[in-house]
Coordinates of N, CA and C in Angstrom, one line a residue:
M9 N 6.8 -23.6 1.5 CA 7.0 -22.5 0.5 C 7.9 -21.4 1.1
R10 N 8.7 -20.8 0.2 CA 9.6 -19.8 0.7 C 9.2 -18.5 0.0
I11 N 9.0 -17.5 0.8 CA 8.5 -16.2 0.3 C 9.4 -15.1 0.8
A12 N 9.8 -14.2 -0.2 CA 10.6 -13.1 0.2 C 9.7 -11.9 0.3
V13 N 9.9 -11.0 1.3 CA 9.0 -9.8 1.5 C 9.9 -8.6 1.4
A14 N 9.7 -7.8 0.4 CA 10.5 -6.6 0.2 C 9.8 -5.5 0.9
G15 N 10.5 -4.9 1.9 CA 9.8 -3.9 2.8 C 9.2 -4.6 4.0
S16 N 9.9 -5.7 4.4 CA 9.4 -6.6 5.5 C 9.3 -5.9 6.8
T17 N 10.0 -4.8 7.1 CA 9.9 -4.2 8.4 C 8.9 -3.0 8.5
G18 N 8.2 -2.7 7.4 CA 7.2 -1.6 7.4 C 5.9 -2.1 7.9
L19 N 4.9 -1.3 8.0 CA 3.6 -1.6 8.5 C 3.0 -2.8 7.8
V20 N 2.9 -2.7 6.5 CA 2.3 -3.8 5.7 C 3.2 -5.0 5.8
G21 N 4.5 -4.8 5.6 CA 5.5 -5.9 5.6 C 5.5 -6.7 6.9
R22 N 5.3 -6.1 8.0 CA 5.3 -6.8 9.3 C 4.1 -7.7 9.3
N23 N 2.9 -7.2 8.8 CA 1.7 -8.1 8.7 C 1.8 -9.2 7.7
V24 N 2.5 -9.0 6.6 CA 2.7 -10.1 5.7 C 3.6 -11.1 6.3
V25 N 4.7 -10.7 6.9 CA 5.6 -11.7 7.6 C 4.8 -12.5 8.6
A26 N 4.0 -11.8 9.4 CA 3.2 -12.6 10.4 C 2.2 -13.6 9.8
A27 N 1.6 -13.2 8.7 CA 0.6 -14.0 8.0 C 1.3 -15.2 7.4
A28 N 2.5 -15.0 6.8 CA 3.2 -16.0 6.1 C 3.8 -17.0 7.1
T29 N 4.3 -16.5 8.2 CA 4.8 -17.3 9.3 C 3.7 -18.2 9.9
A30 N 2.5 -17.6 10.1 CA 1.4 -18.4 10.7 C 1.0 -19.5 9.7
A31 N 1.1 -19.2 8.4 CA 0.7 -20.3 7.4 C 1.8 -21.4 7.3
G32 N 2.9 -21.2 8.0 CA 4.0 -22.2 7.9 C 5.0 -22.0 6.8
Y33 N 5.0 -20.8 6.2 CA 5.9 -20.5 5.2 C 7.2 -20.0 5.7
E34 N 8.3 -20.2 5.0 CA 9.6 -19.6 5.4 C 9.7 -18.2 4.8
V35 N 10.1 -17.3 5.5 CA 10.1 -15.9 5.1 C 11.6 -15.4 5.0
V36 N 11.8 -14.7 3.9 CA 13.1 -14.0 3.7 C 12.8 -12.5 3.7
G37 N 13.3 -11.8 4.7 CA 13.1 -10.4 4.8 C 14.1 -9.6 3.9
L38 N 13.5 -8.6 3.2 CA 14.4 -7.8 2.3 C 14.1 -6.3 2.8
A39 N 15.0 -5.8 3.6 CA 14.9 -4.4 4.1 C 16.2 -4.0 4.5
R40 N 16.4 -2.7 4.6 CA 17.6 -2.1 5.1 C 18.1 -2.7 6.4
E41 N 17.1 -2.9 7.3 CA 17.3 -3.5 8.6 C 17.9 -4.9 8.5
N42 N 17.7 -5.6 7.3 CA 18.3 -6.9 7.1 C 19.6 -6.8 6.3
G43 N 20.1 -5.5 6.1 CA 21.3 -5.3 5.3 C 21.1 -5.3 3.8
I44 N 19.8 -5.1 3.4 CA 19.5 -5.2 1.9 C 19.1 -3.8 1.5
D45 N 19.8 -3.3 0.5 CA 19.4 -2.0 -0.2 C 18.8 -2.4 -1.5
L46 N 17.5 -2.2 -1.6 CA 16.8 -2.7 -2.8 C 17.0 -1.7 -4.0
T47 N 17.6 -0.6 -3.8 CA 17.9 0.3 -4.9 C 19.2 -0.1 -5.6
S48 N 19.9 -1.1 -5.1 CA 21.1 -1.7 -5.7 C 20.8 -3.2 -6.0
P49 N 21.2 -3.7 -7.2 CA 21.0 -5.1 -7.5 C 22.0 -6.0 -6.8
D50 N 23.0 -5.5 -6.2 CA 24.1 -6.3 -5.6 C 23.6 -7.3 -4.6
G51 N 23.8 -8.6 -4.8 CA 23.5 -9.6 -3.9 C 22.0 -10.0 -3.8
L52 N 21.2 -9.4 -4.6 CA 19.7 -9.7 -4.6 C 19.4 -11.1 -5.1
A53 N 20.0 -11.5 -6.2 CA 19.7 -12.8 -6.7 C 20.1 -13.9 -5.8
E54 N 21.3 -13.8 -5.1 CA 21.7 -14.7 -4.1 C 20.7 -14.8 -3.0
R55 N 20.2 -13.6 -2.5 CA 19.3 -13.6 -1.4 C 18.0 -14.3 -1.8
L56 N 17.6 -14.3 -3.1 CA 16.4 -14.9 -3.5 C 16.5 -16.4 -3.9
A57 N 17.7 -16.9 -3.8 CA 17.9 -18.4 -4.1 C 16.9 -19.2 -3.3
G58 N 16.2 -20.1 -4.0 CA 15.2 -21.0 -3.4 C 13.9 -20.4 -3.0
V59 N 13.7 -19.1 -3.4 CA 12.4 -18.4 -3.1 C 11.4 -18.7 -4.1
D60 N 10.2 -19.0 -3.7 CA 9.1 -19.3 -4.6 C 8.3 -18.1 -5.1
A61 N 8.2 -17.1 -4.2 CA 7.4 -15.9 -4.6 C 8.0 -14.7 -3.8
V62 N 7.9 -13.5 -4.5 CA 8.4 -12.3 -3.9 C 7.1 -11.4 -3.7
I63 N 7.0 -10.8 -2.5 CA 5.9 -9.8 -2.3 C 6.6 -8.5 -2.0
D64 N 6.3 -7.5 -2.8 CA 6.9 -6.2 -2.7 C 5.9 -5.2 -2.1
V65 N 6.2 -4.8 -0.9 CA 5.4 -3.8 -0.2 C 6.2 -2.6 0.2
T66 N 7.3 -2.3 -0.6 CA 8.2 -1.2 -0.3 C 7.4 0.1 -0.4
A67 N 7.9 1.1 0.4 CA 7.4 2.5 0.4 C 8.5 3.4 0.0
S68 N 8.2 4.4 -0.8 CA 9.2 5.4 -1.2 C 9.5 6.3 0.0
P69 N 10.7 6.9 0.1 CA 11.0 7.8 1.2 C 10.1 9.1 1.3
G70 N 9.5 9.5 0.2 CA 8.6 10.7 0.2 C 7.5 10.5 -0.9
I71 N 6.8 11.6 -1.2 CA 5.7 11.5 -2.1 C 5.9 12.3 -3.4
D72 N 7.1 12.9 -3.5 CA 7.4 13.7 -4.7 C 7.4 12.7 -5.9
E73 N 6.8 13.2 -7.0 CA 6.5 12.3 -8.1 C 7.9 11.8 -8.7
E74 N 8.8 12.7 -9.0 CA 10.0 12.3 -9.6 C 10.8 11.3 -8.8
A75 N 11.0 11.7 -7.5 CA 11.8 10.8 -6.6 C 11.1 9.5 -6.3
S76 N 9.8 9.5 -6.2 CA 9.0 8.3 -5.9 C 9.1 7.4 -7.2
T77 N 8.9 8.0 -8.3 CA 9.0 7.2 -9.6 C 10.4 6.5 -9.7
K78 N 11.4 7.3 -9.4 CA 12.8 6.7 -9.5 C 12.9 5.5 -8.5
F79 N 12.5 5.7 -7.3 CA 12.6 4.7 -6.3 C 11.9 3.4 -6.7
F80 N 10.6 3.6 -7.0 CA 9.7 2.4 -7.3 C 10.2 1.7 -8.5
T81 N 10.5 2.4 -9.6 CA 10.9 1.7 -10.8 C 12.3 1.0 -10.6
T82 N 13.2 1.6 -9.9 CA 14.5 1.0 -9.6 C 14.4 -0.2 -8.8
V83 N 13.6 -0.2 -7.8 CA 13.4 -1.4 -6.9 C 12.7 -2.5 -7.7
A84 N 11.7 -2.1 -8.5 CA 10.9 -3.1 -9.3 C 11.9 -3.8 -10.3
R85 N 12.7 -3.0 -10.9 CA 13.6 -3.5 -11.9 C 14.7 -4.5 -11.2
N86 N 15.2 -4.0 -10.1 CA 16.2 -4.8 -9.4 C 15.6 -6.1 -8.9
L87 N 14.5 -6.0 -8.3 CA 13.8 -7.2 -7.8 C 13.4 -8.2 -8.9
G88 N 12.9 -7.6 -9.9 CA 12.4 -8.4 -11.0 C 13.5 -9.2 -11.7
Q89 N 14.6 -8.5 -12.0 CA 15.7 -9.1 -12.7 C 16.4 -10.2 -11.8
A90 N 16.5 -9.8 -10.5 CA 17.1 -10.8 -9.5 C 16.2 -12.0 -9.4
A91 N 14.9 -11.8 -9.3 CA 13.9 -12.9 -9.1 C 14.0 -13.8 -10.4
T92 N 14.1 -13.2 -11.5 CA 14.2 -14.0 -12.8 C 15.4 -14.9 -12.8
E93 N 16.5 -14.2 -12.4 CA 17.8 -15.0 -12.3 C 17.8 -16.1 -11.3
A94 N 17.0 -15.9 -10.2 CA 17.0 -16.9 -9.1 C 15.9 -18.0 -9.4
G95 N 15.1 -17.8 -10.4 CA 14.1 -18.8 -10.8 C 12.8 -18.7 -9.9
V96 N 12.6 -17.5 -9.4 CA 11.3 -17.2 -8.7 C 10.1 -17.3 -9.6
A97 N 9.1 -18.0 -9.1 CA 7.9 -18.2 -10.0 C 6.9 -17.0 -10.1
R98 N 6.8 -16.3 -9.0 CA 5.7 -15.3 -8.9 C 6.2 -14.1 -8.1
T99 N 5.7 -12.9 -8.6 CA 6.0 -11.6 -7.9 C 4.7 -10.9 -7.7
V100 N 4.5 -10.4 -6.5 CA 3.2 -9.7 -6.1 C 3.6 -8.3 -5.6
V101 N 3.0 -7.3 -6.1 CA 3.3 -5.9 -5.7 C 2.0 -5.3 -5.2
L102 N 2.1 -4.5 -4.1 CA 1.0 -3.8 -3.6 C 0.9 -2.4 -4.2
S103 N -0.2 -2.1 -4.8 CA -0.5 -0.8 -5.4 C -1.7 -0.2 -4.8
I104 N -2.3 0.8 -5.4 CA -3.4 1.6 -4.8 C -4.5 1.7 -5.8
I105 N -5.8 1.5 -5.4 CA -6.9 1.7 -6.2 C -6.9 3.1 -6.8
G106 N -7.1 3.2 -8.1 CA -7.2 4.5 -8.8 C -5.9 5.1 -9.4
V107 N -4.8 4.3 -9.3 CA -3.5 4.9 -9.8 C -3.6 5.2 -11.3
D108 N -4.4 4.5 -12.0 CA -4.5 4.7 -13.5 C -5.5 5.8 -13.8
A109 N -6.1 6.4 -12.8 CA -7.1 7.4 -13.1 C -6.8 8.8 -12.5
M110 N -5.5 8.9 -12.0 CA -5.1 10.2 -11.4 C -3.8 10.7 -11.9
P111 N -3.7 11.1 -13.2 CA -2.5 11.7 -13.7 C -2.2 13.0 -13.1
D112 N -3.1 13.6 -12.3 CA -2.9 14.9 -11.6 C -2.4 14.7 -10.2
Y113 N -2.0 13.5 -9.8 CA -1.5 13.3 -8.4 C -0.2 12.5 -8.5
G114 N 0.9 13.2 -8.2 CA 2.2 12.7 -8.5 C 2.5 11.3 -7.9
Y115 N 2.2 11.1 -6.7 CA 2.5 9.8 -6.0 C 1.8 8.6 -6.7
Y116 N 0.6 8.9 -7.2 CA -0.1 7.8 -7.9 C 0.5 7.6 -9.2
V117 N 1.0 8.6 -9.9 CA 1.7 8.4 -11.1 C 2.9 7.5 -10.9
A118 N 3.6 7.7 -9.8 CA 4.7 6.9 -9.5 C 4.4 5.5 -9.2
K119 N 3.2 5.2 -8.5 CA 2.8 3.9 -8.3 C 2.4 3.2 -9.6
L120 N 1.8 3.9 -10.5 CA 1.5 3.3 -11.8 C 2.7 2.9 -12.6
A121 N 3.8 3.8 -12.5 CA 5.0 3.4 -13.1 C 5.6 2.2 -12.4
Q122 N 5.4 2.0 -11.1 CA 5.9 0.8 -10.5 C 5.2 -0.4 -11.0
E123 N 3.9 -0.4 -11.2 CA 3.2 -1.5 -11.7 C 3.8 -1.9 -13.1
K124 N 4.0 -0.9 -13.9 CA 4.5 -1.1 -15.3 C 5.9 -1.8 -15.2
A125 N 6.7 -1.3 -14.3 CA 8.1 -1.8 -14.2 C 8.0 -3.3 -13.7
V126 N 7.1 -3.6 -12.8 CA 7.0 -5.0 -12.3 C 6.5 -5.9 -13.5
I127 N 5.6 -5.4 -14.2 CA 5.1 -6.3 -15.3 C 6.2 -6.5 -16.4
E128 N 7.0 -5.5 -16.6 CA 8.1 -5.6 -17.6 C 9.3 -6.4 -17.1
N129 N 9.5 -6.5 -15.8 CA 10.7 -7.1 -15.3 C 10.6 -8.3 -14.5
A130 N 9.4 -8.5 -13.8 CA 9.3 -9.5 -12.8 C 8.7 -10.8 -13.4
P131 N 9.1 -11.9 -12.8 CA 8.4 -13.2 -13.2 C 7.1 -13.4 -12.6
G132 N 6.1 -13.8 -13.3 CA 4.7 -14.1 -12.8 C 4.1 -12.9 -12.1
P133 N 4.1 -11.7 -12.7 CA 3.6 -10.5 -11.9 C 2.1 -10.6 -11.5
R134 N 1.9 -10.2 -10.3 CA 0.5 -10.1 -9.8 C 0.4 -8.7 -9.1
I135 N -0.7 -8.0 -9.2 CA -0.9 -6.7 -8.7 C -2.1 -6.7 -7.8
L136 N -1.9 -6.2 -6.5 CA -3.0 -6.0 -5.6 C -3.2 -4.5 -5.5
R137 N -4.3 -3.9 -6.0 CA -4.6 -2.5 -5.8 C -5.6 -2.4 -4.6
A138 N -5.1 -1.9 -3.5 CA -5.8 -1.8 -2.3 C -6.3 -0.4 -2.0
A139 N -7.4 -0.2 -1.3 CA -7.8 1.1 -0.8 C -6.9 1.5 0.3
Q140 N -7.0 2.7 0.8 CA -6.2 3.3 1.8 C -6.4 2.4 3.1
F141 N -5.3 2.4 3.9 CA -5.4 1.6 5.2 C -6.4 2.3 6.2
L142 N -6.9 1.6 7.1 CA -7.7 2.1 8.2 C -6.8 3.1 9.0
N143 N -5.5 2.9 9.0 CA -4.6 3.8 9.7 C -4.4 5.1 9.0
F144 N -4.8 5.2 7.7 CA -4.5 6.3 6.9 C -5.0 7.7 7.5
P145 N -6.2 7.8 8.0 CA -6.6 9.1 8.6 C -5.7 9.5 9.7
A146 N -5.2 8.6 10.5 CA -4.2 9.0 11.6 C -2.9 9.6 10.9
Q147 N -2.5 8.9 9.9 CA -1.3 9.4 9.2 C -1.5 10.8 8.6
M148 N -2.7 11.0 8.0 CA -3.0 12.2 7.4 C -3.1 13.3 8.4
L149 N -3.6 13.0 9.6 CA -3.7 14.0 10.7 C -2.3 14.4 11.1
E150 N -1.4 13.4 11.2 CA -0.1 13.7 11.6 C 0.7 14.6 10.6
W151 N 0.5 14.2 9.3 CA 1.2 14.9 8.3 C 0.7 16.3 8.0
S152 N -0.6 16.5 8.2 CA -1.3 17.7 7.7 C -1.7 18.7 8.8
R153 N -1.3 18.4 10.0 CA -1.7 19.3 11.1 C -0.6 20.4 11.2
Q154 N -1.2 21.7 11.2 CA -0.4 22.8 11.5 C -1.1 23.6 12.7
G155 N -0.5 23.4 13.9 CA -1.2 24.0 15.0 C -2.5 23.3 15.3
D156 N -3.6 24.1 15.3 CA -5.0 23.6 15.5 C -5.7 23.4 14.2
V157 N -5.1 23.5 13.1 CA -5.7 23.3 11.8 C -5.1 22.1 11.0
V158 N -6.1 21.3 10.4 CA -5.7 20.2 9.6 C -6.1 20.4 8.2
S159 N -5.2 20.5 7.3 CA -5.5 20.8 5.9 C -5.4 19.5 5.1
L160 N -6.6 19.0 4.5 CA -6.6 17.7 3.8 C -7.1 17.9 2.4
P161 N -6.7 16.9 1.5 CA -7.3 16.9 0.2 C -8.7 16.3 0.2
E162 N -9.5 16.8 -0.7 CA -10.9 16.2 -0.8 C -10.7 14.8 -1.4
M163 N -11.2 13.8 -0.7 CA -10.9 12.5 -1.1 C -12.0 11.5 -0.6
K164 N -12.5 10.7 -1.5 CA -13.5 9.6 -1.2 C -12.6 8.3 -1.1
T165 N -12.8 7.5 -0.1 CA -12.1 6.3 0.1 C -12.9 5.3 0.7
Q166 N -12.5 4.0 0.7 CA -13.2 2.9 1.3 C -12.1 2.1 2.0
P167 N -11.7 2.6 3.2 CA -10.5 2.1 3.8 C -10.6 0.6 4.3
V168 N -9.4 0.0 4.3 CA -9.4 -1.5 4.6 C -8.3 -1.8 5.6
A169 N -8.5 -2.8 6.4 CA -7.6 -3.2 7.4 C -6.3 -3.7 6.8
V170 N -5.2 -3.3 7.4 CA -3.9 -3.8 6.9 C -3.8 -5.3 6.9
E171 N -4.4 -5.9 7.9 CA -4.4 -7.4 8.0 C -5.0 -8.0 6.8
E172 N -6.1 -7.4 6.3 CA -6.8 -8.0 5.1 C -5.9 -7.8 3.9
I173 N -5.1 -6.7 3.8 CA -4.2 -6.6 2.7 C -3.1 -7.7 2.8
A174 N -2.6 -7.9 3.9 CA -1.5 -8.9 4.1 C -2.0 -10.3 3.7
K175 N -3.3 -10.6 4.1 CA -3.8 -11.9 3.8 C -4.0 -12.1 2.3
L176 N -4.4 -11.1 1.6 CA -4.7 -11.2 0.1 C -3.3 -11.2 -0.6
L177 N -2.3 -10.4 -0.2 CA -1.0 -10.5 -0.8 C -0.5 -11.9 -0.7
L178 N -0.6 -12.5 0.4 CA -0.2 -13.9 0.6 C -0.9 -14.9 -0.3
A179 N -2.2 -14.7 -0.4 CA -3.0 -15.5 -1.3 C -2.6 -15.4 -2.8
L180 N -2.2 -14.2 -3.2 CA -1.7 -14.0 -4.5 C -0.3 -14.7 -4.7
A181 N 0.5 -14.6 -3.6 CA 1.8 -15.2 -3.7 C 1.8 -16.7 -3.7
D182 N 0.9 -17.3 -2.9 CA 0.9 -18.8 -2.9 C -0.1 -19.4 -3.9
G183 N -0.8 -18.6 -4.7 CA -1.6 -19.1 -5.8 C -3.0 -19.4 -5.3
T184 N -3.4 -19.2 -4.1 CA -4.8 -19.4 -3.6 C -5.7 -18.4 -4.4
E185 N -5.3 -17.2 -4.6 CA -6.0 -16.2 -5.4 C -5.3 -16.3 -6.8
T186 N -6.1 -16.6 -7.8 CA -5.5 -16.9 -9.1 C -5.5 -15.7 -10.1
R187 N -6.2 -14.7 -9.8 CA -6.2 -13.5 -10.7 C -4.9 -12.8 -10.6
T188 N -4.6 -12.2 -11.7 CA -3.3 -11.4 -11.8 C -3.4 -10.0 -11.4
R189 N -4.7 -9.5 -11.3 CA -4.9 -8.1 -10.8 C -6.2 -8.1 -10.0
V190 N -6.1 -7.6 -8.7 CA -7.2 -7.7 -7.8 C -7.3 -6.3 -7.1
E191 N -8.6 -5.9 -6.8 CA -8.8 -4.7 -6.0 C -9.3 -5.2 -4.6
L192 N -8.9 -4.5 -3.5 CA -9.4 -4.8 -2.2 C -9.8 -3.6 -1.5
A193 N -10.9 -3.6 -0.8 CA -11.4 -2.4 0.0 C -12.2 -2.9 1.2
G194 N -12.4 -1.9 2.1 CA -13.2 -2.2 3.2 C -14.7 -2.1 2.8
P195 N -15.6 -2.3 3.8 CA -17.1 -2.4 3.5 C -17.8 -1.1 3.2
K196 N -17.2 0.1 3.5 CA -18.0 1.3 3.5 C -17.3 2.5 2.9
P197 N -17.9 3.1 1.8 CA -17.3 4.3 1.3 C -17.4 5.5 2.3
E198 N -16.3 6.2 2.4 CA -16.2 7.3 3.3 C -15.6 8.5 2.7
D199 N -15.7 9.6 3.4 CA -15.0 10.9 3.1 C -13.8 11.0 4.0
L200 N -12.6 11.3 3.5 CA -11.4 11.4 4.3 C -11.5 12.4 5.4
A201 N -12.1 13.6 5.1 CA -12.2 14.6 6.2 C -13.1 14.1 7.3
D202 N -14.2 13.4 7.0 CA -15.1 12.9 8.0 C -14.4 11.9 8.9
L203 N -13.5 11.0 8.3 CA -12.8 10.0 9.1 C -11.8 10.7 10.0
V204 N -11.1 11.8 9.6 CA -10.2 12.5 10.4 C -11.0 13.2 11.5
R205 N -12.1 13.7 11.2 CA -13.0 14.3 12.3 C -13.4 13.3 13.4
Q206 N -13.7 12.1 12.9 CA -14.1 11.0 13.9 C -12.9 10.7 14.8
L207 N -11.7 10.7 14.2 CA -10.5 10.4 14.9 C -10.2 11.5 15.9
I208 N -10.3 12.7 15.5 CA -10.1 13.8 16.4 C -11.1 13.8 17.6
A209 N -12.3 13.5 17.3 CA -13.3 13.4 18.4 C -13.0 12.2 19.3
H210 N -12.6 11.1 18.7 CA -12.2 10.0 19.5 C -11.1 10.3 20.5
R211 N -10.2 11.1 20.1 CA -9.0 11.5 20.9 C -9.3 12.7 21.9
G212 N -10.5 13.3 21.7 CA -10.9 14.4 22.5 C -10.2 15.7 22.3
E213 N -9.7 15.8 21.0 CA -9.0 17.1 20.6 C -10.0 18.1 20.0
Q214 N -9.5 19.3 19.9 CA -10.3 20.4 19.3 C -9.5 20.9 18.2
L215 N -9.8 20.5 17.0 CA -9.1 20.9 15.8 C -10.0 21.3 14.7
T216 N -9.6 22.2 13.8 CA -10.4 22.5 12.6 C -9.9 21.8 11.4
V217 N -10.8 21.2 10.7 CA -10.4 20.4 9.5 C -10.8 21.2 8.3
E218 N -9.9 21.5 7.4 CA -10.1 22.2 6.1 C -9.8 21.3 5.0
T219 N -10.5 21.4 3.9 CA -10.2 20.6 2.7 C -10.0 21.5 1.4
S220 N -9.3 20.9 0.5 CA -9.1 21.6 -0.8 C -9.0 20.5 -1.9
V221 N -9.3 20.8 -3.1 CA -9.1 19.8 -4.2 C -7.6 19.8 -4.6
Q222 N -7.0 18.7 -4.3 CA -5.6 18.5 -4.8 C -5.5 17.6 -6.0
S223 N -6.6 16.8 -6.2 CA -6.7 16.0 -7.4 C -8.2 15.9 -7.7
Q224 N -8.7 16.4 -8.8 CA -10.1 16.3 -9.1 C -10.6 14.9 -9.2
A225 N -9.8 14.0 -9.8 CA -10.2 12.6 -9.8 C -10.3 12.0 -8.4
M226 N -9.4 12.4 -7.5 CA -9.5 11.9 -6.2 C -10.7 12.4 -5.5
A227 N -11.0 13.7 -5.7 CA -12.2 14.3 -5.1 C -13.5 13.6 -5.7
D228 N -13.5 13.2 -6.9 CA -14.6 12.6 -7.6 C -14.8 11.1 -7.3
G229 N -13.9 10.5 -6.6 CA -14.1 9.1 -6.2 C -13.2 8.1 -6.9
A230 N -12.1 8.5 -7.5 CA -11.3 7.6 -8.3 C -10.6 6.5 -7.3
C231 N -10.6 6.8 -6.0 CA -10.0 5.8 -5.1 C -11.0 4.8 -4.6
L232 N -12.2 4.9 -5.0 CA -13.2 3.9 -4.6 C -13.1 2.6 -5.5
P233 N -13.4 1.5 -4.9 CA -13.2 0.2 -5.6 C -14.2 0.0 -6.8
G234 N -13.9 -0.8 -7.7 CA -14.8 -1.2 -8.8 C -15.7 -2.3 -8.4
P235 N -16.6 -2.7 -9.2 CA -17.6 -3.7 -8.9 C -17.1 -5.1 -8.6
D236 N -15.9 -5.4 -9.1 CA -15.3 -6.7 -8.9 C -14.3 -6.8 -7.7
A237 N -14.2 -5.7 -7.0 CA -13.3 -5.7 -5.8 C -13.7 -6.7 -4.7
I238 N -12.7 -7.2 -4.0 CA -12.9 -8.0 -2.8 C -13.2 -7.0 -1.7
I239 N -14.2 -7.2 -0.9 CA -14.6 -6.4 0.2 C -14.4 -7.2 1.5
A240 N -13.6 -6.6 2.4 CA -13.2 -7.4 3.6 C -13.0 -6.5 4.8
G241 N -13.1 -7.1 6.0 CA -12.7 -6.4 7.2 C -13.7 -5.4 7.7
P242 N -13.4 -4.8 8.8 CA -14.4 -3.8 9.5 C -14.4 -2.5 8.8
D243 N -15.4 -1.7 9.1 CA -15.4 -0.3 8.6 C -14.6 0.5 9.6
F244 N -14.4 1.8 9.3 CA -13.5 2.7 10.1 C -14.1 2.8 11.5
A245 N -15.4 3.1 11.7 CA -15.9 3.4 13.0 C -15.7 2.1 13.9
T246 N -16.0 0.9 13.4 CA -15.8 -0.3 14.2 C -14.3 -0.5 14.5
W247 N -13.5 -0.3 13.6 CA -12.0 -0.4 13.8 C -11.6 0.6 14.9
L248 N -12.0 1.8 14.8 CA -11.6 2.9 15.7 C -12.0 2.6 17.1
A249 N -13.2 2.1 17.3 CA -13.7 1.8 18.6 C -12.9 0.7 19.3
E250 N -12.2 -0.1 18.5 CA -11.4 -1.2 19.1 C -10.0 -0.8 19.3
Q251 N -9.6 0.4 19.1 CA -8.2 0.8 19.2 C -7.8 1.1 20.6
D252 N -8.7 1.4 21.5 CA -8.4 1.7 22.9 C -8.0 0.4 23.7

C-alpha cells in the first residue's frame, strides 16, 4: 500500500510515517521540507500518482481564526482535488474533539471548516477527532509563560499519546477501521491547569498558574470524548513519569 502523509515532518506526521513504514507501507511525504507547498495545487496530482490513501496532519502557521481557516481550507481543497485526479481511494484528516461545539474559539472554527472542505473535495473522506496530545501541557506552558506566571484557558481534556493517534490514522487509511468519523482520547479526564502544574513540579520549577475562561464550551468540557470514543494509551501522570 502507498500512503501520502501531508505534514509528514511535524510531530504527528513523523509518528504516522514511522507507523506506516513499520507496517510495510510505502510513504510519500508531503511537506515543505520535501519541496511541496500544499497551499498551491501545482504538482500535487503528479506527486499522488499511485497513492492509495492520503493522511492530512498539517498544522496552520498560527491560531488566528481567519488565517487558519484560509490555510486549512486551501490545503484541503488542493489535496482533495489532486487526490481525486490521481485516483486516490481514501483521505483521512486529523481534527479535534469538540470542534463542532466551540463557535467561540477561532482555531476550532477553522478546524471545523477544514473538515467540511475535506468532505466536499476529497475522495473517501475519513475524520479522526482526537483529544489533545500528552505533549500539549508542555506546549501550553511554553506558549503561555510570561516570566514566572503561566496564563491558561480553563479547559477539560482527556489527553492521548501521539503514537495512538498515528496508529488510528493509519487504521483509517488502510481500512482496518471502517468508520468514517472516529473520536480518540486517553484514559483519564483532566484539567489543563492541573496538568501544567504537574509538569512544572516534575521540572522542579516555581511558577504561578492562572486561568481564565477563553471559551465557555471549552471550560464546560466540550473537548472531552463522547461515549463511542476509542480510549487508548497511558494517562498523563504515567506518560510524564516515563519522560526522564
